Every structure is written in C-alpha cells, then in structure tokens.
Coordinates of C-alpha atoms and ligand atoms in Angstrom, one line a residue:
X1 CA 0.0 0.0 0.0
X2 CA 1.3 3.4 -0.9
X3 CA 0.3 6.3 1.3
X4 CA 0.8 10.0 0.4
X5 CA 2.1 11.8 3.4
X6 CA 1.9 15.3 2.3
X7 CA -0.3 17.4 0.1
X8 CA -3.5 17.9 2.2
X9 CA -1.6 17.8 5.5
X10 CA 1.2 20.0 4.3
X11 CA -0.2 23.3 5.5
X12 CA -0.5 22.1 9.1
X13 CA 3.2 21.4 9.4
X14 CA 4.9 24.2 11.5
X15 CA 6.9 26.4 9.2
X16 CA 9.7 27.2 11.7
X17 CA 10.6 23.6 12.2
X18 CA 10.0 22.2 8.8
X19 CA 13.8 22.4 8.1
X20 CA 13.8 18.6 7.8
X21 CA 12.9 16.9 4.6
X22 CA 9.3 17.9 5.4
X23 CA 9.1 20.5 2.6
X24 CA 9.4 18.0 -0.2
X25 CA 6.6 15.7 -1.2
X26 CA 7.2 12.2 0.1
X27 CA 5.6 8.9 -0.2
X28 CA 6.0 6.0 2.1
X29 CA 5.4 2.4 1.0
X30 CA 3.7 0.2 3.6
X31 CA 5.0 -2.9 1.9
X32 CA 7.5 -4.6 4.3
X33 CA 6.2 -2.6 7.2
X34 CA 5.3 -5.0 10.0
X35 CA 5.1 -2.8 13.1
X36 CA 4.2 0.6 14.5
X37 CA 6.3 1.6 17.5
X38 CA 4.8 3.4 20.5
X39 CA 6.7 5.2 23.1
X40 CA 4.8 5.4 26.4
X41 CA 6.4 7.9 28.6
X42 CA 4.7 7.3 31.9
X43 CA 5.0 8.8 35.4
X44 CA 7.1 5.9 36.8
X45 CA 8.6 4.4 33.6
X46 CA 9.1 4.7 29.9
X47 CA 8.5 1.9 27.6
X48 CA 8.6 1.2 23.9
X49 CA 6.3 -1.3 22.3
X50 CA 6.0 -2.6 18.8
X51 CA 2.5 -3.5 17.6
X52 CA 1.5 -5.6 14.6
X53 CA -1.5 -4.9 12.3
X54 CA -3.9 -6.9 14.5
X55 CA -3.2 -4.5 17.4
X56 CA -1.1 -7.1 19.3
X57 CA 2.2 -6.3 21.0
X58 CA 5.1 -8.0 19.3
X59 CA 7.5 -7.0 22.1
X60 CA 8.5 -4.2 24.4
X61 CA 11.2 -2.8 26.6
X62 CA 10.6 -0.7 29.8
X63 CA 12.7 1.2 32.2
X64 CA 11.9 3.1 35.4
X65 CA 13.2 6.6 36.1
X66 CA 13.9 8.4 39.4
X67 CA 11.1 10.1 41.3
X68 CA 12.5 13.2 42.9
X69 CA 10.7 14.6 46.0
X70 CA 12.6 17.8 47.1
X71 CA 9.9 18.9 49.6
X72 CA 6.6 17.5 50.9
X73 CA 4.1 17.7 48.0
X74 CA 6.8 18.5 45.4
X75 CA 7.5 15.9 42.6
X76 CA 10.1 16.2 39.9
X77 CA 11.7 14.1 37.1
X78 CA 15.0 14.6 35.4
X79 CA 14.1 15.3 31.7
X80 CA 17.5 14.3 30.5
X81 CA 17.1 10.9 32.3
X82 CA 13.7 10.5 30.6
X83 CA 15.3 11.2 27.1
X84 CA 18.1 8.8 27.9
X85 CA 15.7 6.0 29.1
X86 CA 13.6 6.6 26.0
X87 CA 16.6 5.9 23.7
X88 CA 17.5 2.8 25.7
X89 CA 13.9 1.4 25.6
X90 CA 13.7 2.0 21.8
X91 CA 16.9 0.0 21.3
X92 CA 15.7 -2.6 23.8
X93 CA 12.3 -3.0 22.0
X94 CA 13.9 -3.3 18.6
X95 CA 16.3 -6.0 19.9
X96 CA 13.5 -7.8 21.8
X97 CA 11.5 -8.2 18.6
X98 CA 14.6 -8.5 16.4
X99 CA 13.0 -5.8 14.2
X100 CA 14.8 -3.8 11.6
X101 CA 14.0 -0.1 11.4
X102 CA 12.8 -0.7 7.8
X103 CA 9.9 -2.8 9.2
X104 CA 8.6 0.1 11.3
X105 CA 5.8 2.1 9.6
X106 CA 5.6 5.0 12.1
X107 CA 6.3 6.1 15.7
X108 CA 3.6 7.3 18.1
X109 CA 4.1 9.0 21.4
X110 CA 2.0 8.9 24.5
X111 CA 2.9 10.6 27.7
X112 CA 2.3 11.5 31.3
X113 CA 0.3 14.7 30.7
X114 CA 0.8 18.1 32.3
X115 CA 4.4 17.3 33.4
X116 CA 6.3 20.4 32.5
X117 CA 9.7 20.7 30.8
X118 CA 11.4 24.0 29.9
X119 CA 14.6 23.9 28.0
X120 CA 17.0 26.1 26.1
X121 CA 16.5 26.0 22.3
X122 CA 20.2 26.4 21.5
X123 CA 21.6 23.8 23.9
X124 CA 18.7 21.4 24.3
X125 CA 19.3 21.5 28.1
X126 CA 16.4 21.7 30.5
X127 CA 16.7 24.8 32.8
X128 CA 15.0 22.9 35.7
X129 CA 13.8 19.4 36.5
X130 CA 10.5 18.4 34.9
X131 CA 7.7 19.4 37.3
X132 CA 5.4 16.4 37.5
X133 CA 1.6 16.6 37.2
X134 CA 1.2 15.5 40.9
X135 CA 3.4 18.4 42.2
X136 CA 1.5 20.8 44.5
X137 CA 4.1 23.6 44.6
X138 CA 1.8 26.1 42.9
X139 CA -1.0 25.6 45.5
X140 CA -0.5 29.1 47.0
X141 CA -0.6 30.7 43.6
X142 CA -3.7 28.9 42.7
X143 CA -5.4 29.8 46.0
X144 CA -4.7 33.5 45.3
X145 CA -5.9 33.1 41.7
X146 CA -9.1 31.6 42.9
X147 CA -9.8 34.8 44.9
X148 CA -9.7 37.0 41.8
X149 CA -13.3 37.8 40.8
X150 CA -14.5 35.9 37.8
X151 CA -11.6 33.4 37.4
X152 CA -12.6 30.5 39.7
X153 CA -15.9 28.8 39.5
X154 CA -19.1 30.3 41.0
X155 CA -21.9 28.3 42.6
X156 CA -23.2 27.6 39.1
X157 CA -19.9 26.0 38.1
X158 CA -19.0 28.9 35.8
X159 CA -15.8 30.9 35.7
X160 CA -13.3 32.2 33.2
X161 CA -10.8 29.3 33.5
X162 CA -13.5 26.7 33.0
X163 CA -15.2 28.6 30.2
X164 CA -12.0 29.1 28.3
X165 CA -10.1 25.9 29.0
X166 CA -12.7 23.3 30.2
X167 CA -10.4 22.9 33.3
X168 CA -10.3 24.5 36.7
X169 CA -7.7 26.3 38.8
X170 CA -5.4 23.7 40.3
X171 CA -1.7 23.0 40.5
X172 CA -2.2 19.8 38.4
X173 CA -2.1 21.5 35.0
X174 CA 1.0 22.8 33.2
X175 CA 0.3 26.5 33.1
X176 CA 1.1 27.4 36.7
X177 CA 4.1 25.1 36.6
X178 CA 5.6 27.0 33.6
X179 CA 5.0 30.2 35.4
X180 CA 6.7 28.9 38.5
X181 CA 9.8 28.0 36.5
X182 CA 9.9 31.4 34.8
X183 CA 9.5 33.1 38.2
X184 CA 12.0 31.0 40.2
X185 CA 14.8 29.9 38.0
X186 CA 17.4 32.7 37.8
X187 CA 17.4 34.4 34.4
X188 CA 14.6 32.3 33.0
X189 CA 12.0 35.0 32.4
X190 CA 14.5 37.2 30.5
X191 CA 15.5 34.2 28.3
X192 CA 11.8 33.3 27.7
X193 CA 11.1 36.8 26.7
X194 CA 14.0 36.8 24.2
X195 CA 12.5 33.6 22.7
X196 CA 15.4 31.4 23.9
X197 CA 13.3 28.8 25.8
X198 CA 10.9 26.1 24.7
X199 CA 8.1 24.5 26.8
X200 CA 6.7 21.1 26.3
X201 CA 5.1 18.2 28.1
X202 CA 7.1 15.1 27.7
X203 CA 5.5 14.3 24.3
X204 CA 6.9 17.6 23.0
X205 CA 10.3 17.0 24.7
X206 CA 10.6 13.6 23.1
X207 CA 9.4 14.5 19.7
X208 CA 11.8 17.4 19.6
X209 CA 14.7 15.2 20.6
X210 CA 13.7 12.3 18.3
X211 CA 13.5 14.6 15.3
X212 CA 16.9 16.1 15.7
X213 CA 16.8 18.3 18.9
X214 CA 19.1 21.3 18.4
X215 CA 19.6 20.3 14.8
X216 CA 16.1 21.1 13.5
X217 CA 13.9 19.1 15.9
X218 CA 10.2 19.9 15.5
X219 CA 8.5 21.7 18.4
X220 CA 4.9 20.4 18.4
X221 CA 2.2 19.0 20.6
X222 CA -1.3 17.6 19.9
X223 CA -4.7 18.9 21.0
X224 CA -5.0 16.3 23.8
X225 CA -1.8 17.4 25.5
X226 CA -2.4 21.1 24.8
X227 CA -5.8 20.9 26.4
X228 CA -4.1 20.1 29.8
X229 CA -2.0 23.2 30.0
X230 CA -4.6 25.8 31.0
X231 CA -3.4 27.7 27.9
X232 CA -5.5 26.2 25.2
X233 CA -8.9 27.4 24.2
X234 CA -11.2 24.4 24.4
X235 CA -13.5 25.6 21.6
X236 CA -10.8 26.7 19.0
X237 CA -8.0 24.3 20.1
X238 CA -5.5 27.2 19.7
X239 CA -3.4 28.9 22.4
X240 CA -5.5 31.5 24.2
X241 CA -4.2 35.0 24.6
X242 CA -6.2 35.7 27.8
X243 CA -4.7 32.6 29.5
X244 CA -1.2 33.3 28.3
X245 CA -1.3 36.9 29.6
X246 CA -2.8 35.8 33.0
X247 CA -0.1 33.1 33.4
X248 CA 2.6 35.3 31.9
X249 CA 3.7 32.6 29.4
X250 CA 5.2 34.0 26.2
X251 CA 3.9 32.6 22.9
X252 CA 7.4 32.0 21.6
X253 CA 8.0 29.1 24.0
X254 CA 4.7 27.2 23.2
X255 CA 4.7 24.3 20.7
X256 CA 2.6 24.3 17.6
X257 CA -0.7 22.5 18.3
X258 CA -1.2 19.7 15.8
X259 CA -3.7 16.9 15.2
X260 CA -3.1 13.8 17.3
X261 CA -2.6 11.7 14.1
X262 CA -0.4 13.5 11.6
X263 CA 3.2 13.3 10.4
X264 CA 5.2 15.8 12.5
X265 CA 8.7 15.0 11.4
X266 CA 11.1 12.1 11.1
X267 CA 13.5 10.3 13.5
X268 CA 17.1 10.8 12.7
X269 CA 19.6 8.3 11.4
X270 CA 21.9 9.1 14.3
X271 CA 19.1 8.6 16.8
X272 CA 17.9 5.4 18.6
X273 CA 16.0 4.1 15.7
X274 CA 19.0 4.5 13.4
X275 CA 16.7 5.5 10.5
X276 CA 14.3 8.0 9.3
X277 CA 10.8 7.0 10.4
X278 CA 7.8 9.2 10.5
X279 CA 6.8 10.4 14.0
X280 CA 3.1 10.5 13.3
X281 CA 1.0 10.1 16.5
X282 CA 0.8 12.1 19.8
X283 CA -1.8 11.6 22.5
X284 CA -1.8 12.3 26.2
X285 CA -1.8 8.9 28.0
X286 CA -5.4 9.0 29.1
X287 CA -6.8 10.0 25.7
X288 CA -4.5 7.4 24.2
X289 CA -6.0 4.7 26.4
X290 CA -9.5 5.8 25.4
X291 CA -8.4 5.5 21.8
X292 CA -6.7 2.2 22.3
X293 CA -9.9 0.8 24.0
X294 CA -11.7 1.7 20.8
X295 CA -14.1 4.1 22.7
X296 CA -14.7 5.9 19.5
X297 CA -18.4 6.4 19.8
X298 CA -20.1 9.0 22.0
X299 CA -21.0 7.6 25.5
X300 CA -18.2 5.0 25.5
X301 CA -15.9 5.2 28.6
X302 CA -12.8 3.6 30.1
X303 CA -10.9 3.7 33.4
X304 CA -7.1 3.4 33.6
X305 CA -5.5 2.2 36.8
X306 CA -1.9 3.4 36.8
X307 CA -0.1 5.8 39.2
X308 CA -3.4 7.7 39.2
X309 CA -6.8 6.6 38.0
X310 CA -8.4 8.3 35.0
X311 CA -11.9 7.8 33.8
X312 CA -12.7 9.3 30.4
X313 CA -16.0 9.3 28.4
X314 CA -16.2 10.2 24.7
X315 CA -18.7 13.1 24.4
X316 CA -18.4 13.6 20.6
X317 CA -17.4 16.8 18.8
X318 CA -18.7 19.4 21.3
X319 CA -16.9 20.4 24.5
X320 CA -19.8 20.0 26.9
X321 CA -18.9 21.7 30.3
X322 CA -19.3 19.5 33.5
X323 CA -21.6 20.5 36.3
X324 CA -20.2 17.8 38.7
X325 CA -16.5 18.4 39.1
X326 CA -15.3 16.7 35.9
X327 CA -13.0 18.2 33.3
X328 CA -13.8 18.8 29.7
X329 CA -10.8 17.8 27.6
X330 CA -9.8 17.3 24.0
X331 CA -9.8 13.6 23.2
X332 CA -8.2 13.6 19.7
X333 CA -8.1 15.1 16.3
X334 CA -7.2 13.7 13.0
X335 CA -7.4 16.9 11.0
X336 CA -7.0 20.5 11.9
X337 CA -10.3 22.1 12.9
X338 CA -12.1 18.9 13.8
X339 CA -11.7 17.8 17.4
X340 CA -13.4 15.1 19.5
X341 CA -13.8 15.7 23.2
X342 CA -14.0 13.7 26.5
X343 CA -15.3 14.3 30.0
X344 CA -12.6 13.2 32.5
X345 CA -12.5 12.3 36.1
X346 CA -8.9 12.4 37.3
X347 CA -7.8 10.7 40.5
X348 CA -4.2 11.6 41.6
X349 CA -3.3 8.7 43.7
X350 CA -4.3 5.1 42.8
X351 CA -1.4 2.7 42.0
X352 CA 0.8 5.3 43.7
X353 CA -0.8 4.3 47.0
X354 CA 0.3 0.8 46.4
X355 CA 3.8 2.1 45.7
X356 CA 3.7 3.9 49.0
X357 CA 2.8 0.7 50.8
X358 CA 5.9 -0.9 49.1
X359 CA 8.4 2.0 49.3
X360 CA 7.5 4.0 52.4
X361 CA 5.8 1.5 54.7
X362 CA 7.7 -1.6 53.3
X363 CA 4.5 -3.6 53.8
X364 CA 4.8 -5.4 50.5
X365 CA 7.8 -6.3 48.3
X366 CA 6.0 -5.6 45.1
X367 CA 2.7 -4.4 43.8
X368 CA 1.3 -7.8 42.6
X369 CA 1.6 -9.4 46.1
X370 CA -1.1 -7.0 47.3
X371 CA -3.6 -9.5 45.7
X372 CA -2.3 -12.3 48.0
X373 CA -2.4 -10.3 51.2
X374 CA -5.7 -8.6 50.5
X375 CA -7.2 -12.0 49.7
X376 CA -6.2 -13.4 53.1
X377 CA -9.0 -11.4 54.8
X378 CA -12.7 -11.3 54.0
X379 CA -13.0 -7.5 54.3
X380 CA -11.0 -4.5 55.4
X381 CA -12.3 -4.6 59.0
X382 CA -14.3 -1.4 58.6
X383 CA -11.3 0.8 57.8
X384 CA -11.0 3.2 54.9
X385 CA -7.8 4.6 53.4
X386 CA -8.2 8.0 51.6
X387 CA -4.9 8.5 49.7
X388 CA -5.3 12.2 49.3
X389 CA -1.5 12.7 49.3
X390 CA -1.8 15.6 46.8
X391 CA -5.2 16.8 47.9
X392 CA -8.3 15.3 46.3
X393 CA -8.9 15.5 42.6
X394 CA -12.2 14.8 40.9
X395 CA -14.9 15.3 41.8
X396 CA -13.9 17.1 45.0
X397 CA -11.0 19.3 43.8
X398 CA -9.9 20.0 47.4
X399 CA -6.3 21.1 47.6
X400 CA -6.6 21.1 51.4
X401 CA -7.3 17.4 51.9
X402 CA -4.5 15.0 52.9
X403 CA -4.2 11.3 53.3
X404 CA -6.1 9.5 56.1
X405 CA -6.7 6.0 57.4
X406 CA -9.8 6.0 59.5
X407 CA -11.7 3.4 61.5
X408 CA -8.6 1.8 63.0
X409 CA -9.0 -0.6 65.9
X410 CA -6.5 -3.1 67.5
X411 CA -8.0 -5.8 65.3
X412 CA -6.6 -4.3 62.2
X413 CA -3.7 -6.0 60.6
X414 CA -1.5 -5.3 57.6
X415 CA -3.7 -7.4 55.4
X416 CA -6.7 -5.1 56.1
X417 CA -4.6 -2.0 55.3
X418 CA -3.6 -3.5 52.0
X419 CA -7.2 -4.5 51.2
X420 CA -8.4 -1.0 52.1
X421 CA -5.7 0.4 49.8
X422 CA -7.0 -1.6 46.8
X423 CA -10.6 -0.6 47.8
X424 CA -9.5 3.1 47.8
X425 CA -8.9 2.9 44.0
X426 CA -12.4 1.4 43.6
X427 CA -14.2 4.0 45.8
X428 CA -12.5 6.9 44.1
X429 CA -13.6 5.4 40.8
X430 CA -17.2 5.2 41.9
X431 CA -17.1 8.9 43.0
X432 CA -16.1 9.8 39.5
X433 CA -18.6 7.5 37.8
X434 CA -21.4 9.0 39.9
X435 CA -20.4 12.5 38.6
X436 CA -20.1 11.3 35.0
X437 CA -23.6 9.7 35.2
X438 CA -25.0 13.0 36.4
X439 CA -23.3 15.0 33.7
X440 CA -24.1 12.6 30.8
X441 CA -27.6 11.6 32.1
X442 CA -26.6 8.0 31.3
X443 CA -26.2 5.0 33.6
X444 CA -23.0 3.1 33.1
X445 CA -23.6 -0.6 32.8
X446 CA -20.1 -1.8 32.0
X447 CA -16.7 -0.3 32.5
X448 CA -13.7 -1.0 30.2
X449 CA -10.5 -1.0 32.3
X450 CA -6.8 -0.9 31.6
X451 CA -3.5 0.1 33.1
X452 CA -0.8 -1.6 35.2
X453 CA -3.0 -2.5 38.1
X454 CA -5.8 -4.3 36.3
X455 CA -3.9 -7.6 36.2
X456 CA -4.9 -7.7 39.9
X457 CA -8.0 -9.9 39.7
X458 CA -9.1 -9.1 43.3
X459 CA -8.9 -5.4 42.6
X460 CA -11.1 -5.9 39.6
X461 CA -13.6 -7.9 41.5
X462 CA -13.7 -5.3 44.3
X463 CA -14.3 -2.7 41.6
X464 CA -17.3 -4.6 40.2
X465 CA -18.7 -5.1 43.8
X466 CA -18.2 -1.4 44.8
X467 CA -19.7 -0.2 41.5
X468 CA -22.5 -2.6 41.0
X469 CA -21.6 -2.8 37.3
X470 CA -19.6 -5.2 35.1
X471 CA -15.9 -4.5 34.8
X472 CA -14.4 -5.6 31.4
X473 CA -10.7 -6.1 30.8
X474 CA -9.4 -6.4 27.3
X475 CA -6.9 -8.9 26.0
X476 CA -4.4 -6.1 25.2
X477 CA -4.1 -4.2 28.4
X478 CA -1.4 -1.8 27.1
X479 CA -4.1 0.3 25.6
X480 CA -2.2 3.6 26.2
X481 CA 0.7 2.5 24.0
X482 CA -1.8 0.9 21.6
X483 CA -3.7 4.2 21.3
X484 CA -0.5 6.0 20.4
X485 CA 0.4 3.3 17.9
X486 CA -3.1 3.6 16.3
X487 CA -2.8 7.4 16.0
X488 CA 0.6 7.0 14.2
X489 CA -0.5 4.1 12.1
X490 CA -3.6 5.8 10.9
X491 CA -1.6 8.8 9.8
X492 CA 0.6 6.8 7.4
X493 CA -2.1 4.3 6.3
X494 CA -0.8 1.2 8.3
X495 CA -4.4 1.0 9.6
X496 CA -7.1 2.1 7.2
X497 CA -9.7 3.7 9.4
X498 CA -11.3 3.5 12.8
X499 CA -13.1 0.3 11.8
X500 CA -9.8 -1.5 11.9
X501 CA -9.3 -0.3 15.5
X502 CA -12.8 -1.5 16.6
X503 CA -12.2 -4.9 14.9
X504 CA -8.9 -5.4 16.9
X505 CA -10.5 -4.9 20.4
X506 CA -11.2 -8.2 22.2
X507 CA -12.3 -9.0 25.8
X508 CA -10.1 -11.0 28.2
X509 CA -12.3 -11.2 31.2
X510 CA -15.6 -9.8 32.6
X511 CA -15.9 -9.3 36.4
X512 CA -19.6 -9.2 37.6
X513 CA -20.8 -7.8 40.9
X514 CA -21.1 -10.4 43.7
X515 CA -21.9 -8.1 46.6
X516 CA -25.5 -7.5 47.8
X517 CA -26.7 -4.0 46.8
X518 CA -27.5 -3.1 50.5
X519 CA -23.9 -4.1 51.5
X520 CA -22.5 -2.1 48.7
X521 CA -24.4 1.1 49.6
X522 CA -23.5 0.7 53.3
X523 CA -19.8 0.4 52.5
X524 CA -19.9 3.4 50.1
X525 CA -21.6 5.5 52.8
X526 CA -18.6 4.8 55.0
X527 CA -16.3 5.9 52.3
X528 CA -18.1 9.2 52.0
X529 CA -17.6 9.7 55.7
X530 CA -13.9 8.9 55.4
X531 CA -13.6 11.5 52.6
X532 CA -15.0 14.2 54.9
X533 CA -12.4 13.3 57.5
X534 CA -9.6 13.9 55.1
X535 CA -10.7 17.4 54.0
X536 CA -9.7 20.8 55.2
X537 CA -6.5 19.4 56.7
X538 CA -4.1 22.1 55.4
X539 CA -5.0 25.7 55.1
Ligands
ADP1 P1 2.0 4.7 34.9 O1 1.8 4.6 33.4 O2 1.1 5.7 35.6 O3 3.4 4.8 35.3 P2 1.3 1.8 35.0 O4 0.0 1.7 34.1 O5 2.5 1.3 34.5 O6 1.4 3.3 35.6 O7 0.9 1.0 36.4 C1 1.8 1.1 37.4 C2 1.0 1.2 38.7 O8 0.2 0.0 38.9 C3 2.0 1.3 39.9 O9 1.5 2.4 40.7 C4 1.8 0.0 40.6 O10 1.8 0.2 42.0 C5 0.4 -0.5 40.1 N1 0.4 -2.0 40.0 C6 1.1 -2.7 39.1 N2 0.9 -4.0 39.2 C7 -0.1 -4.2 40.2 C8 -0.8 -5.3 40.8 N3 -0.6 -6.5 40.3 N4 -1.7 -5.0 41.7 C9 -1.9 -3.7 42.1 N5 -1.3 -2.7 41.6 C10 -0.4 -2.9 40.6

C-alpha cells in the first residue's frame, strides 16, 4: 500500500521547524512494514512497544526513572534521564523483537500529561527538572488566583478558566508550573522573553529530541496534551491569549498545536531508531487509552489504573462543560479544525498508594503481592484509606485534603490496610462515575478497564462489587501505548480507518458484581464519611 504523506496535511506542518525533509513531497510504501512503534512515557517508567497490524504487542522494553521529592508535595523528574531512558527502551524493544527499522511504519508517542519541561532552544538542556503533574508547589498561587473575581468557578460552576479551557484552577495543570519555572529559575524570564526557551510536556520534549533536537527538531504537541496546560482554548483548540497573559507565558515558548494523528517529522539516522521513520502520533496517556480501548463512539468510557486513575468518556465533537466536578478535555483530532472531546475524572493517587505501601511502609515487596495479602482477609475490617497525598482531585478538587486511614482498631492487621488500599482505587472510581452519570444523564452498565494494576483480579472484583456494574478487561491491556500506535499508524495508512481499530478490540475477562446492593451502599456511605475526615487538613 502506498500512502501519500503530504499534500493535504502539508499546511499544518509548523513552518519554523520544517527544516527537515518535510518541505518536499514524500511517499511511504507500507510494503514490508510490520510494526508501529509506540513510546509510552509514563510517570514511573518509559516503555517502547511494537504493535502488529492486528493490534497485538510483538514485544516491548521498559525502564523506570527516578522520582524526585525535594519537599513534601513536590514531585520532579530529570528530563535528560527520561530522554536517555527513551533511547534505551527503543533500542531494547527493537532488539526484543529483532525488528529492523525498515519494518517500522511509524512512531507514536503517548505521555504523562501536564508534566512540564522548559529547555534552552540552543543547547537542548532543561533549565529545571521536569515538574510532575502531581506536584503541589503552585498551590498558594492557585489559592490567590481563585480569589480573583470571575476566574474561579461560582456556585453555578461557571468561571473564566472553566469557560476558556474546560479545566479549573489547580496546580495539576502545566500553566502554573511553567509560570513557577519562569519566576523561580534565575534568568529564566529574560530568556523566555527573548525567545530562547521552549516549553513542552514530555511528548513535545521527546518528539523534539527524536526529530533532531538542536539540529532542527520539531516543536509540536497535539490537542489532547495542549488541552491540559490551562493555555488552550477548548473551543478553538488554539493557544489562548487571555490565559497566556494571565499566566505570563510568552507565545514563543509554546509548541505548535497539531492533530493527534499527523506526520510531525522524522526520526534521525543518528538517533535510537537508526533510520528516518515518520513520527506521526501524539496523544496524552489517558486519551491514548480511550483511543486504544476503541471508545470511538459518543458515550463509551474507560478507566485506567496506573499511578493515578483516569476515567474518560467520549462526548463527541462538542466540548460540553461539566456541572459535577469533571474536566472537559480534548480527546483527539485527525485533522485541523475537527476535534473530539471527552469528560474526564482524574484521581491523583491510585497505584501510587500501592507504591507507597511498598516503598514507604515496606508492607509489600512488590505491587502484585497485594492481591495475595488482601485476599487473606474477607473484608477490610471497617477501615478506609483515603490516599489524598496531593489533595483530592475529581470530583472534589480539594487542595486542602491530605491522606487519612480511618476506623482503626487493634483488630486491624497489615492485610486489612492492604485491602483498604485496593478498595480506595475502587471507591475513588465510583465517586467519579457518579459524577459522570449525572453529567451525561446515562447509567454506566459496564466499565472498560486498563493500566498496570488491572492484572490484579481481586482489585477488579472489588471494583465490580463497589460499582454494581460489570468490569471488562481487554486482551491487550497496554491500551495507552496501543492508542498512540493507532494514532501514528492511521496517519501513514498502516491502519485504514477506525473500523480497523474497533475490529482489533477483544475481551479478556468480565468481572460481575457479587456483593448485595445493600452491603455495597453501606460500604460506600462509610467511604463518603472517610472523605469528609480527610478534607480541610491544610490551610
Ligand atoms: P503509569 O503509566 O502511571 O506509570 P502503569 O500503568 O505502568 O502506571 O501502572 C503502574 C502502577 O500500577 C503502579 O503504581 C503499581 O503500584 C500498580 N500495579 C502494578 N501491578 C499491580 C498489581 N498486580 N496490583 C496492584 N497494583 C499494581
């Protein structure tokens, strides 16, 4: 199959960065192409996966990176380490599959969203560690901003930030993190105003490096990532002047917003692929999972259980505002001017609570063993663990909440605490689903799930019990990487259309509720009480 890359798409390529071979017309033959490569740059690790035409992983390679906690509530990553790991995992995945670069049709990127990298255009060096999405350092700034009339939400849920961006005032998003870097790194603001600095989430950072870095790398992002910055207008999908002025972010440092499925540039021969391959897909991790789960029709939803939990529902091509504490976010776009949207309920701490049991409390040696310990007890002995380490996200959005374990008695053992930790993922998910049902006026009968933690069968059964709905796990659980692969493969004709994606989705297991409805509601009422105990802890 021959696919024409340019022509129609040519005008959407950023002029500044089209110094690569992008100016000339090019054709790519799909004959001999066996794989699409996806780079999944997550919060705890980076992995590269190669997918075949039937949407199955042929092989992958994954490496963790350091989590840096300079102060309570602050979370950073070393962006150079992330780039270095990315190169290693690409080489590792190619070796694992014994794939030659000629067999790779395209590269797609998916990434931890909101995590903020600012680097020097001329040297390619970050001027500060990447500030991670979970970081609460801009809490005070947000609290002041909320007091400014008209910006935060009123009782009707309306306010300038929500109206323009679909988001709300919270340290979670990139905008206040960029501002923090420009205000706190010596000389940064002057450099930014001279146009010497570039901003990107880790998608942008990796695409820039993969396509040549200081030697003509393309500076782009896609609508799904841009919609998480507080700087993108949710209606137009362009950078918004009002938001840029309010957050004091100069236009020169912002990447060009592109469709999620589009050829942005090419990997370099001297880079980790060792060949020129189109970089053609870019989706924030949660939108990528929604895409990889084939939730391509309005009303379809999925929940991803990773470091955080993220529930997204496809709402079609209009950015409907939420009245119940959810975010309106760009889902994906395949051509400029046509965007699909999602409602999102974000939960900051999910699998991270399990990591905390492992790393801080040393209660378990690894995450999978939680299934064994939690299964040794029949319930959690009436305790609840609210893991509000970074405040509470959806649907509460309470920056003043902090973690709490309530209901403790001398009867409680480590197994109960571990079980309550697993349950906390499920209760938080139910909170979000209740909000989503109110916003969409639809009752969810089945939930598609994915992410690192869904291999835990007990967790999935607890979720079905707490929700009172079926929980459906697909065969290919790496839907985040798969979604990025689909975006890239669609752009070059490796997959024909969305019908190919739907046809590839297959169920692995369905978990059905076993708990009596009255038990379920009693347990959920206890959770609501526990939530109240965790709130208003900090000022
Ligand atoms: P991310 O992409 O956010 O880095 P992943 O999707 O790779 O996250 O999932 C990793 C998370 O899942 C970790 O927080 C880990 O604690 C949790 N996890 C992994 N395996 C299990 C398991 N068997 N049971 C419970 N939690 C698990």
